[in-house]
CSV table of C-alpha atoms in Angstrom, one decimal:
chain,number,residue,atom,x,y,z
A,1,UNK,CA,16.6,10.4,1.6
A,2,UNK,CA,13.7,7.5,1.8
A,3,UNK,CA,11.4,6.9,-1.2
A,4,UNK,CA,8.7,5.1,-1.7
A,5,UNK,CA,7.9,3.7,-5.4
A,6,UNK,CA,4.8,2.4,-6.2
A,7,UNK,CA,3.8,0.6,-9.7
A,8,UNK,CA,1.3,-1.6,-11.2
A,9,UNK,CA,-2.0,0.8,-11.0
A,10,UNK,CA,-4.1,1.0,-14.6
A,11,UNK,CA,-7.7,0.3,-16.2
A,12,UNK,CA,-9.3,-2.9,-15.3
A,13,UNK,CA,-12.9,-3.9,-16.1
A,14,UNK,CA,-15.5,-5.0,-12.9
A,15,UNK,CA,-14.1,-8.5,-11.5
A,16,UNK,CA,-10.6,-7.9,-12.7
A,17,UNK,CA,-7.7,-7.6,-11.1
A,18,UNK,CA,-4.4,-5.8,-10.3
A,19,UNK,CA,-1.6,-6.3,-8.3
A,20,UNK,CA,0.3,-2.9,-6.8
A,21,UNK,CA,3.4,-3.1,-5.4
A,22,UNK,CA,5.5,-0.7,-3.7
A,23,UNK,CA,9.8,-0.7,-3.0
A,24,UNK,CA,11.3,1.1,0.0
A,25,UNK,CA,14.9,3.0,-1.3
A,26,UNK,CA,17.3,4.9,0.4
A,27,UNK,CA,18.7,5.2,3.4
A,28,UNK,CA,16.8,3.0,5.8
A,29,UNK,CA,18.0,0.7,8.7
A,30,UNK,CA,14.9,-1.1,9.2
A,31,UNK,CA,11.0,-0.3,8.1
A,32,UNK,CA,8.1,-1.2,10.8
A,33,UNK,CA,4.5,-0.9,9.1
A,34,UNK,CA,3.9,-1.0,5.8
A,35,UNK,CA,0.6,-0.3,4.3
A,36,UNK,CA,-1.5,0.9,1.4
A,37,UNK,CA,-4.2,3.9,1.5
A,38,UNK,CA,-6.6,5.2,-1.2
A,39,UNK,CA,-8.6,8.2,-2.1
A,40,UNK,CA,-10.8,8.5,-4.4
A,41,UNK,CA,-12.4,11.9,-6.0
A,42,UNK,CA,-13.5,14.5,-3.3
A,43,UNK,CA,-13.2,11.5,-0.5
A,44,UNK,CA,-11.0,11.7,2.2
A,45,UNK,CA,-6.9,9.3,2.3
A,46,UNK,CA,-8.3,5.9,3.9
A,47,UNK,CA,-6.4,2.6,4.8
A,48,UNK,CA,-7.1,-0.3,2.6
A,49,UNK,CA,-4.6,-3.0,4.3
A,50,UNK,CA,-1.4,-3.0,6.7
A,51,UNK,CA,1.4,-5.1,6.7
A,52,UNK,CA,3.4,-5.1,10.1
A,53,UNK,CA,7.5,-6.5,10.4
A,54,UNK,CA,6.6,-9.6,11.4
A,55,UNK,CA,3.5,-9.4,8.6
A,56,UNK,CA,0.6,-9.5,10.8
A,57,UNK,CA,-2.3,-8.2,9.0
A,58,UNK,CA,-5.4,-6.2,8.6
A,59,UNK,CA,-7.9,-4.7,5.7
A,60,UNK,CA,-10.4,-2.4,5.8
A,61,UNK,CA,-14.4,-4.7,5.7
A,62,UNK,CA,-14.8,-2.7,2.1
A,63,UNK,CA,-11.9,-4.8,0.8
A,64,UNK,CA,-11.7,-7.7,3.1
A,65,UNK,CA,-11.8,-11.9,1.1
A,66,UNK,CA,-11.0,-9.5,-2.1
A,67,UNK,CA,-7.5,-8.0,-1.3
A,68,UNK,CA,-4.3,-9.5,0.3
A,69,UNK,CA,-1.3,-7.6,0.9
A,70,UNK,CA,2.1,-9.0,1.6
A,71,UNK,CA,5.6,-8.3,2.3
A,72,UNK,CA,9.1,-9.6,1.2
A,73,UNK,CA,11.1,-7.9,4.2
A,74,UNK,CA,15.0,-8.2,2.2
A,75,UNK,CA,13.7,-6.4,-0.6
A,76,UNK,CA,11.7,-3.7,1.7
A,77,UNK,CA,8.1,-4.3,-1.0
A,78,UNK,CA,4.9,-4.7,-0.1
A,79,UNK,CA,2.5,-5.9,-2.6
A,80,UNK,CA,-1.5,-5.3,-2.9
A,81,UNK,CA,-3.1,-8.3,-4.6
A,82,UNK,CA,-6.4,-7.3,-5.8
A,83,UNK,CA,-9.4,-9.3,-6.9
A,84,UNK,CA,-13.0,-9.1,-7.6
A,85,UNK,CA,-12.8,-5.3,-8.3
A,86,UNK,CA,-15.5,-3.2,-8.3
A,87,UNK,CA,-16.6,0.3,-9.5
A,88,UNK,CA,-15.7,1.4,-5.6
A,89,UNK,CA,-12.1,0.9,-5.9
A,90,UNK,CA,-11.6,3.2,-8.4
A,91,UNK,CA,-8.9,6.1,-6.4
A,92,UNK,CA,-5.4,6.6,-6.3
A,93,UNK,CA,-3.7,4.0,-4.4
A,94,UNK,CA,-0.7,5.5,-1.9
A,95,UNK,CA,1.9,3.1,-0.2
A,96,UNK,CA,2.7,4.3,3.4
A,97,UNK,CA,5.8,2.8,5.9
A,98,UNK,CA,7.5,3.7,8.9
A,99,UNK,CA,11.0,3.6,8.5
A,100,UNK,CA,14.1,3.8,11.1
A,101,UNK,CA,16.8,5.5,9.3
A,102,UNK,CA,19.8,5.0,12.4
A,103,UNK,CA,19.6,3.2,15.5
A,104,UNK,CA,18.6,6.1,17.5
A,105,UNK,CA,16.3,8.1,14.9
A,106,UNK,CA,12.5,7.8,15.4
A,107,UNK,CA,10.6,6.3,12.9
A,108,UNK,CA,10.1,8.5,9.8
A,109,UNK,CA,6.2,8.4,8.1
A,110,UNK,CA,7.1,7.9,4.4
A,111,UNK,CA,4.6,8.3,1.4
A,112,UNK,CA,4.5,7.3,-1.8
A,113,UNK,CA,3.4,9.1,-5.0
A,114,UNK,CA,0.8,7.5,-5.6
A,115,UNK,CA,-0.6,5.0,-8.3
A,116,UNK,CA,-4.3,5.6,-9.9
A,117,UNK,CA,-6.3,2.5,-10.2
A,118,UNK,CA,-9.4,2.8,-12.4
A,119,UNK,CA,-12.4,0.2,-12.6
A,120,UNK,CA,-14.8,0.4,-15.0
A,121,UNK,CA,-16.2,-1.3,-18.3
């Protein structure tokens, strides 16, 4: 079993900040990709930022100079540093890997439960 834990969402006013993280358990060899996704209310799952192994990244232009994600590989966490927020960001916040459970397994798609992150005054 893999599991994906994510903390850290709440109530922040416009131009506050959060930081999310999220913790990779269970049985896992290595994890490729990690990243964060959102949805907010009647919108469709989309990426917010992506963390590769050897933690090359990329946002999405709605949350670019504002969020940074980053990784600390030996404790298999990514974390989702976010600043400025707006109205916008307001959706539940899923963490996302690809994890290799045994040298010859493929790599499993892993979600999270989810973490709701409200902005507003």
């Amino acid at each position: 079993q893999v599991q994906l834990v994510e903390s850290g969402g709440g109530l922040v006013q416009p131009g506050g900040s959060l930081r999310l993280s999220c913790a990779a358990s269970g049985s896992i060899l290595r994890v490729n990709d990690m990243a964060w996704y959102r949805q907010a209310p009647g919108k469709e799952r989309d990426l917010v930022a992506r963390i590769t192994s050897a933690h090359y990244t990329n946002y999405a232009d709605s949350v670019k100079g504002r969020f940074t994600i980053s990784r600390d590989s030996a404790k298999n966490t990514i974390y989702l540093q976010m600043n400025s927020l707006k109205p916008e960001d307001t959706a539940v916040y899923y963490c996302n890997a690809g994890v290799i459970r045994t040298p010859l397994a493929p790599s499993l798609e892993v979600w999270g439960q989810g973490t709701l992150v409200t902005v507003s005054s």
